[in-house]
């Protein structure tokens, strides 16, 4: 098992279980995540026999970086996993810090029609360590600290629930990587039972919902998951989520030319979410060669934005990053798989 799979609490239980002290977990976390040591032999304050036990039970593994593309304010990374599958991660330099977009699965089963990742079925879930290692490796490569993490890469995080929860716990731990909860965002296509489970944790993590359409007919066309979890069920759950966690929810809305970007769509959206403590993030579509959708023109995006504003909806337009480095979710992996 990888040492990067374990939360601090799991490690504490491990050390208690082998007859050692609970605080050993904090010492080990310090070596792994503060000092970034990658060998059990370089942890002098941990007794020899404990080191031997650790070596027998865990590996300090690495993730193989096989490609890196740099653009303006953005770098894209392609990683090869131990079973030769590949996933990608994107690092964006914002004025407020460095934000990392991590993948949570190899492929995705949600089949959203506009999404490159969804064209390729899920091969498997990422293990917790494979998500942690995306972050550690990029910090090492660029010699930077990452301040924000978004689970918006390849995959549906709530279809890999336990592993992403552990991942969040590890990167959030003050004794470890120490990224503030308010700087971590999970994005989901709307898997209701998992939203409800997540709600019970009452943590300060940001929740983003891929909405993309203001009515069921259109949403089902774009996102098959809407058949199982339609808007008339999703919206009440989100209202409950906001009430229970006292946190604002982000609603992501990709603008696709002539598909979901009309004045009627904008008004429908206002109607759907009015009174909700939510904000809409309008996303200019990242075109990809395999999918025929086109990005809405700048004028249409502004018109849509204005309608929301006029109706007192909190709304922003997502800054565009990395079209020059194939930053659309899953694009780099697709290209790699096609060439190999
Ligand atoms: N499965 C999760 C997270 C991964 S996708 C989810 O559905 O939220 C992260 C975000 O990128 C989602 O809002 C997704 O709809 C959006 N997205 C996917 N393909 C895109 C593209 N080509 N251009 C812009 N946004 C895209």
Short mmCIF file of C-alpha atoms and ligand atoms in Angstrom, two decimals:
data_model
loop_
_atom_site.label_atom_id
_atom_site.label_comp_id
_atom_site.label_asym_id
_atom_site.label_seq_id
_atom_site.Cartn_x
_atom_site.Cartn_y
_atom_site.Cartn_z
CA UNK A 1 0.00 0.00 0.00
CA UNK A 2 1.15 3.55 -0.67
CA UNK A 3 1.95 5.69 2.35
CA UNK A 4 0.18 8.55 0.51
CA UNK A 5 -3.15 6.74 0.86
CA UNK A 6 -3.40 7.34 4.59
CA UNK A 7 -5.06 10.19 6.42
CA UNK A 8 -3.45 11.37 9.64
CA UNK A 9 -6.12 9.59 11.66
CA UNK A 10 -5.54 6.33 9.78
CA UNK A 11 -1.82 6.62 10.43
CA UNK A 12 -2.41 7.31 14.12
CA UNK A 13 -4.48 4.15 14.33
CA UNK A 14 -1.77 2.27 12.48
CA UNK A 15 0.91 3.32 14.94
CA UNK A 16 -1.30 2.53 17.93
CA UNK A 17 -2.01 -0.82 16.30
CA UNK A 18 1.67 -1.73 16.11
CA UNK A 19 2.23 -0.74 19.73
CA UNK A 20 3.88 2.57 18.99
CA UNK A 21 2.81 6.13 19.88
CA UNK A 22 0.05 8.09 18.23
CA UNK A 23 2.27 11.16 17.76
CA UNK A 24 4.47 9.15 15.39
CA UNK A 25 1.89 9.88 12.72
CA UNK A 26 2.55 13.62 13.02
CA UNK A 27 6.30 12.99 12.76
CA UNK A 28 5.81 10.89 9.66
CA UNK A 29 3.47 13.48 8.12
CA UNK A 30 6.12 16.09 8.76
CA UNK A 31 8.71 14.09 6.82
CA UNK A 32 6.34 13.29 3.96
CA UNK A 33 4.48 16.54 3.54
CA UNK A 34 6.50 19.33 5.15
CA UNK A 35 10.03 18.15 4.40
CA UNK A 36 9.01 16.09 1.36
CA UNK A 37 11.38 13.24 2.13
CA UNK A 38 10.90 10.29 -0.24
CA UNK A 39 12.74 7.54 1.61
CA UNK A 40 12.02 5.92 4.98
CA UNK A 41 15.78 5.92 5.52
CA UNK A 42 15.83 9.69 5.81
CA UNK A 43 13.64 10.03 8.89
CA UNK A 44 16.18 10.07 11.74
CA UNK A 45 13.75 10.79 14.59
CA UNK A 46 11.85 7.54 13.93
CA UNK A 47 13.25 4.40 15.59
CA UNK A 48 14.95 1.75 13.44
CA UNK A 49 12.44 -0.98 14.20
CA UNK A 50 9.52 1.27 13.34
CA UNK A 51 11.19 2.16 10.05
CA UNK A 52 11.61 -1.54 9.30
CA UNK A 53 7.93 -2.10 10.02
CA UNK A 54 6.93 0.86 7.84
CA UNK A 55 9.04 -0.45 4.98
CA UNK A 56 7.35 -3.83 5.24
CA UNK A 57 3.85 -2.32 5.22
CA UNK A 58 4.10 0.66 2.84
CA UNK A 59 5.83 2.07 -0.18
CA UNK A 60 6.73 5.69 -0.80
CA UNK A 61 5.79 5.61 -4.44
CA UNK A 62 6.11 8.17 -7.20
CA UNK A 63 4.05 9.16 -10.20
CA UNK A 64 5.71 9.33 -13.59
CA UNK A 65 5.48 12.60 -15.44
CA UNK A 66 5.50 11.86 -19.17
CA UNK A 67 4.58 15.18 -20.74
CA UNK A 68 4.36 18.82 -19.80
CA UNK A 69 2.99 21.69 -21.86
CA UNK A 70 3.45 25.29 -20.76
CA UNK A 71 1.26 28.17 -21.85
CA UNK A 72 0.65 31.63 -20.53
CA UNK A 73 -0.23 31.30 -16.83
CA UNK A 74 -0.94 27.61 -17.26
CA UNK A 75 0.91 24.30 -17.34
CA UNK A 76 -0.54 20.98 -18.24
CA UNK A 77 0.89 17.68 -17.02
CA UNK A 78 0.37 14.15 -18.26
CA UNK A 79 1.11 11.37 -15.79
CA UNK A 80 1.58 7.67 -16.35
CA UNK A 81 0.24 5.42 -13.59
CA UNK A 82 1.66 2.09 -12.46
CA UNK A 83 -0.68 0.15 -14.79
CA UNK A 84 0.27 2.38 -17.77
CA UNK A 85 -2.96 4.33 -17.68
CA UNK A 86 -2.53 8.07 -18.06
CA UNK A 87 -4.24 11.06 -16.45
CA UNK A 88 -3.71 14.77 -16.63
CA UNK A 89 -3.55 17.70 -14.25
CA UNK A 90 -3.59 21.43 -14.94
CA UNK A 91 -1.85 24.14 -12.95
CA UNK A 92 -3.18 27.68 -13.29
CA UNK A 93 -1.36 30.75 -12.01
CA UNK A 94 -3.96 33.21 -10.74
CA UNK A 95 -3.22 36.55 -9.11
CA UNK A 96 -4.45 34.99 -5.85
CA UNK A 97 -2.18 31.93 -6.05
CA UNK A 98 -1.56 28.65 -7.84
CA UNK A 99 -4.58 26.53 -8.47
CA UNK A 100 -4.32 22.85 -9.36
CA UNK A 101 -6.98 20.92 -11.24
CA UNK A 102 -6.63 17.22 -10.45
CA UNK A 103 -8.13 14.14 -12.08
CA UNK A 104 -10.07 11.67 -9.94
CA UNK A 105 -10.60 8.78 -12.38
CA UNK A 106 -9.08 7.25 -15.50
CA UNK A 107 -11.87 8.13 -17.92
CA UNK A 108 -15.41 8.86 -16.81
CA UNK A 109 -18.76 7.10 -17.06
CA UNK A 110 -20.98 10.16 -16.99
CA UNK A 111 -20.99 10.59 -20.79
CA UNK A 112 -21.69 14.32 -20.85
CA UNK A 113 -21.99 15.03 -24.56
CA UNK A 114 -19.74 18.10 -24.57
CA UNK A 115 -16.92 16.57 -22.55
CA UNK A 116 -13.77 15.00 -23.92
CA UNK A 117 -13.18 12.85 -20.82
CA UNK A 118 -16.58 11.28 -21.16
CA UNK A 119 -15.91 10.05 -24.68
CA UNK A 120 -13.71 7.46 -23.03
CA UNK A 121 -15.37 5.21 -20.50
CA UNK A 122 -14.07 4.90 -17.00
CA UNK A 123 -11.19 2.46 -16.78
CA UNK A 124 -10.81 2.72 -13.03
CA UNK A 125 -10.90 5.01 -10.04
CA UNK A 126 -7.74 6.81 -9.02
CA UNK A 127 -6.34 5.72 -5.69
CA UNK A 128 -5.91 8.42 -3.07
CA UNK A 129 -2.13 8.34 -3.46
CA UNK A 130 -2.42 8.95 -7.19
CA UNK A 131 -4.25 12.21 -6.52
CA UNK A 132 -1.86 13.28 -3.75
CA UNK A 133 1.10 12.53 -6.02
CA UNK A 134 -0.24 14.74 -8.82
CA UNK A 135 0.06 17.63 -6.38
CA UNK A 136 3.42 16.67 -4.87
CA UNK A 137 5.03 16.09 -8.26
CA UNK A 138 3.83 19.40 -9.72
CA UNK A 139 5.02 21.33 -6.67
CA UNK A 140 8.39 19.66 -7.10
CA UNK A 141 8.55 20.22 -10.87
CA UNK A 142 7.68 23.91 -10.70
CA UNK A 143 9.22 24.55 -7.29
CA UNK A 144 6.04 26.25 -6.10
CA UNK A 145 3.40 25.86 -3.45
CA UNK A 146 -0.13 25.18 -4.59
CA UNK A 147 -2.71 27.26 -2.75
CA UNK A 148 -5.94 26.01 -4.32
CA UNK A 149 -7.12 22.60 -5.49
CA UNK A 150 -10.12 21.88 -7.68
CA UNK A 151 -11.35 18.37 -8.41
CA UNK A 152 -12.28 19.24 -11.98
CA UNK A 153 -9.95 17.10 -14.04
CA UNK A 154 -10.82 13.78 -15.64
CA UNK A 155 -13.49 11.83 -13.80
CA UNK A 156 -16.53 12.28 -11.59
CA UNK A 157 -15.26 12.78 -8.02
CA UNK A 158 -18.50 11.56 -6.44
CA UNK A 159 -18.18 8.31 -8.39
CA UNK A 160 -14.93 7.76 -6.43
CA UNK A 161 -16.22 9.08 -3.15
CA UNK A 162 -14.09 7.39 -0.48
CA UNK A 163 -10.81 8.07 -2.24
CA UNK A 164 -11.54 11.74 -2.88
CA UNK A 165 -12.62 12.21 0.72
CA UNK A 166 -9.28 10.79 1.88
CA UNK A 167 -7.47 12.93 -0.66
CA UNK A 168 -9.18 16.07 0.62
CA UNK A 169 -8.44 15.08 4.21
CA UNK A 170 -4.73 14.62 3.43
CA UNK A 171 -4.24 17.87 1.53
CA UNK A 172 -6.32 19.79 4.08
CA UNK A 173 -4.48 18.51 7.17
CA UNK A 174 -2.56 21.24 8.99
CA UNK A 175 0.08 18.66 9.85
CA UNK A 176 0.43 17.81 6.17
CA UNK A 177 -0.03 19.78 2.96
CA UNK A 178 -2.26 22.28 4.75
CA UNK A 179 -4.46 23.64 1.99
CA UNK A 180 -7.40 25.45 3.58
CA UNK A 181 -10.82 23.88 3.16
CA UNK A 182 -12.13 27.06 1.56
CA UNK A 183 -9.42 26.69 -1.06
CA UNK A 184 -10.59 23.21 -2.09
CA UNK A 185 -13.44 22.68 -4.55
CA UNK A 186 -15.21 19.49 -5.53
CA UNK A 187 -17.13 19.62 -8.79
CA UNK A 188 -19.84 17.09 -9.51
CA UNK A 189 -22.34 16.45 -12.27
CA UNK A 190 -24.93 16.08 -9.50
CA UNK A 191 -24.90 12.64 -7.92
CA UNK A 192 -27.52 13.31 -5.27
CA UNK A 193 -26.81 10.54 -2.72
CA UNK A 194 -23.18 11.63 -2.55
CA UNK A 195 -24.09 15.30 -2.25
CA UNK A 196 -26.21 14.30 0.73
CA UNK A 197 -23.37 12.29 2.23
CA UNK A 198 -20.95 15.14 1.67
CA UNK A 199 -23.40 17.53 3.33
CA UNK A 200 -23.28 15.51 6.55
CA UNK A 201 -19.57 16.19 6.90
CA UNK A 202 -20.32 19.91 7.37
CA UNK A 203 -16.88 20.91 6.19
CA UNK A 204 -15.95 24.20 4.57
CA UNK A 205 -14.99 22.62 1.23
CA UNK A 206 -16.55 24.35 -1.78
CA UNK A 207 -19.10 22.44 -3.78
CA UNK A 208 -19.56 23.15 -7.48
CA UNK A 209 -22.34 21.63 -9.54
CA UNK A 210 -22.12 21.19 -13.29
CA UNK A 211 -25.54 22.52 -14.18
CA UNK A 212 -25.15 23.52 -17.83
CA UNK A 213 -28.89 23.68 -18.60
CA UNK A 214 -31.92 25.33 -17.02
CA UNK A 215 -34.48 22.61 -17.75
CA UNK A 216 -34.64 18.82 -17.69
CA UNK A 217 -35.18 18.28 -21.39
CA UNK A 218 -32.02 20.11 -22.35
CA UNK A 219 -30.00 18.91 -19.38
CA UNK A 220 -30.80 15.28 -20.13
CA UNK A 221 -29.59 15.80 -23.70
CA UNK A 222 -26.30 17.22 -22.49
CA UNK A 223 -25.87 15.16 -19.36
CA UNK A 224 -27.37 11.65 -19.21
CA UNK A 225 -26.96 11.66 -15.41
CA UNK A 226 -29.93 14.02 -15.37
CA UNK A 227 -32.23 11.08 -16.04
CA UNK A 228 -31.31 9.57 -12.69
CA UNK A 229 -31.01 12.88 -10.81
CA UNK A 230 -33.23 15.47 -12.52
CA UNK A 231 -33.38 19.14 -11.63
CA UNK A 232 -36.58 18.86 -9.61
CA UNK A 233 -34.66 16.59 -7.23
CA UNK A 234 -31.25 18.21 -7.52
CA UNK A 235 -32.26 21.80 -6.82
CA UNK A 236 -34.05 21.02 -3.50
CA UNK A 237 -31.02 18.99 -2.37
CA UNK A 238 -28.75 21.91 -3.16
CA UNK A 239 -31.01 24.25 -1.20
CA UNK A 240 -30.79 21.88 1.72
CA UNK A 241 -27.02 21.68 1.31
CA UNK A 242 -26.75 25.46 1.47
CA UNK A 243 -28.94 25.56 4.56
CA UNK A 244 -27.10 22.79 6.42
CA UNK A 245 -23.54 23.84 5.58
CA UNK A 246 -24.19 27.57 5.45
CA UNK A 247 -22.01 27.64 2.36
CA UNK A 248 -22.67 29.13 -1.02
CA UNK A 249 -22.75 26.66 -3.89
CA UNK A 250 -21.20 27.28 -7.29
CA UNK A 251 -23.24 26.45 -10.38
CA UNK A 252 -21.13 25.87 -13.47
CA UNK A 253 -22.72 26.67 -16.78
CA UNK A 254 -20.82 26.05 -20.00
CA UNK A 255 -22.07 28.24 -22.82
CA UNK A 256 -22.57 26.24 -26.01
CA UNK A 257 -23.47 28.13 -29.14
CA UNK A 258 -27.19 27.89 -29.96
CA UNK A 259 -27.65 25.05 -27.51
CA UNK A 260 -28.07 26.56 -24.05
CA UNK A 261 -27.12 30.22 -24.52
CA UNK A 262 -30.35 31.92 -25.61
CA UNK A 263 -32.19 34.71 -23.81
CA UNK A 264 -34.91 32.20 -22.92
CA UNK A 265 -32.31 29.87 -21.40
CA UNK A 266 -30.89 32.73 -19.33
CA UNK A 267 -34.33 33.70 -18.01
CA UNK A 268 -35.16 30.09 -17.28
CA UNK A 269 -31.94 29.78 -15.32
CA UNK A 270 -32.76 32.88 -13.26
CA UNK A 271 -36.12 31.39 -12.48
CA UNK A 272 -34.68 28.01 -11.52
CA UNK A 273 -32.20 29.34 -8.98
CA UNK A 274 -33.76 32.56 -7.73
CA UNK A 275 -33.39 33.05 -3.99
CA UNK A 276 -30.66 30.42 -3.73
CA UNK A 277 -27.36 31.29 -2.10
CA UNK A 278 -25.50 30.23 -5.20
CA UNK A 279 -23.35 31.85 -7.78
CA UNK A 280 -23.17 31.03 -11.42
CA UNK A 281 -19.84 30.56 -13.11
CA UNK A 282 -20.29 30.93 -16.85
CA UNK A 283 -17.71 28.86 -18.70
CA UNK A 284 -16.69 29.69 -22.26
CA UNK A 285 -16.68 26.26 -23.92
CA UNK A 286 -13.28 24.78 -24.71
CA UNK A 287 -13.78 23.36 -28.19
CA UNK A 288 -12.31 19.95 -28.92
CA UNK A 289 -11.88 18.36 -32.33
CA UNK A 290 -14.11 15.33 -31.70
CA UNK A 291 -17.20 17.15 -30.52
CA UNK A 292 -19.28 19.40 -32.74
CA UNK A 293 -20.38 21.95 -30.12
CA UNK A 294 -19.09 25.44 -30.65
CA UNK A 295 -18.30 28.05 -28.11
CA UNK A 296 -20.75 30.94 -27.76
CA UNK A 297 -19.57 34.26 -29.13
CA UNK A 298 -18.30 36.91 -26.77
CA UNK A 299 -21.44 38.98 -27.40
CA UNK A 300 -23.73 36.12 -26.50
CA UNK A 301 -21.77 35.37 -23.37
CA UNK A 302 -22.05 39.01 -22.31
CA UNK A 303 -25.75 39.07 -23.08
CA UNK A 304 -26.34 35.97 -20.99
CA UNK A 305 -24.27 37.48 -18.20
CA UNK A 306 -26.24 40.73 -18.27
CA UNK A 307 -29.57 38.95 -18.01
CA UNK A 308 -28.39 37.10 -14.90
CA UNK A 309 -27.02 40.32 -13.40
CA UNK A 310 -30.26 42.17 -14.05
CA UNK A 311 -32.10 39.41 -12.24
CA UNK A 312 -29.77 39.78 -9.26
CA UNK A 313 -28.03 36.47 -9.72
CA UNK A 314 -24.39 36.38 -8.60
CA UNK A 315 -22.49 35.58 -11.74
CA UNK A 316 -18.92 35.53 -13.03
CA UNK A 317 -17.37 34.50 -16.32
CA UNK A 318 -14.56 32.00 -15.98
CA UNK A 319 -11.20 33.24 -17.12
CA UNK A 320 -10.06 31.19 -20.09
CA UNK A 321 -6.93 29.20 -19.57
CA UNK A 322 -4.86 27.01 -21.70
CA UNK A 323 -6.72 26.53 -24.97
CA UNK A 324 -3.17 26.58 -26.41
CA UNK A 325 -2.20 23.62 -24.24
CA UNK A 326 -5.32 21.52 -24.81
CA UNK A 327 -6.68 22.28 -21.40
CA UNK A 328 -10.18 21.00 -22.04
CA UNK A 329 -10.72 18.31 -19.50
CA UNK A 330 -9.35 15.04 -20.93
CA UNK A 331 -7.96 16.44 -24.17
CA UNK A 332 -4.31 15.69 -23.54
CA UNK A 333 -5.05 12.15 -22.44
CA UNK A 334 -7.21 11.56 -25.52
CA UNK A 335 -4.46 12.71 -27.81
CA UNK A 336 -1.92 10.49 -26.06
CA UNK A 337 -4.19 7.43 -26.24
CA UNK A 338 -4.87 8.01 -29.92
CA UNK A 339 -1.20 8.24 -30.78
CA UNK A 340 -0.16 5.17 -28.87
N1 LIG B 1 -17.25 15.33 -13.32
C1 LIG B 1 -17.16 16.55 -12.58
C2 LIG B 1 -15.79 17.21 -12.60
C3 LIG B 1 -14.98 17.17 -13.86
S1 LIG B 1 -15.44 18.23 -15.17
C4 LIG B 1 -18.24 17.48 -13.03
O1 LIG B 1 -19.03 17.12 -13.89
O2 LIG B 1 -18.36 18.56 -12.49
C5 LIG B 1 -15.10 19.86 -14.60
C6 LIG B 1 -15.93 20.92 -15.30
O3 LIG B 1 -15.48 21.13 -16.64
C7 LIG B 1 -17.39 20.53 -15.40
O4 LIG B 1 -18.20 21.63 -15.10
C8 LIG B 1 -17.49 20.12 -16.85
O5 LIG B 1 -18.81 20.17 -17.26
C9 LIG B 1 -16.59 21.13 -17.52
N2 LIG B 1 -16.15 20.81 -18.87
C10 LIG B 1 -16.02 19.61 -19.45
N3 LIG B 1 -15.61 19.71 -20.73
C11 LIG B 1 -15.45 21.03 -20.96
C12 LIG B 1 -15.04 21.78 -22.10
N4 LIG B 1 -14.69 21.20 -23.24
N5 LIG B 1 -15.01 23.13 -21.98
C13 LIG B 1 -15.33 23.74 -20.80
N6 LIG B 1 -15.71 23.08 -19.71
C14 LIG B 1 -15.78 21.73 -19.78
#
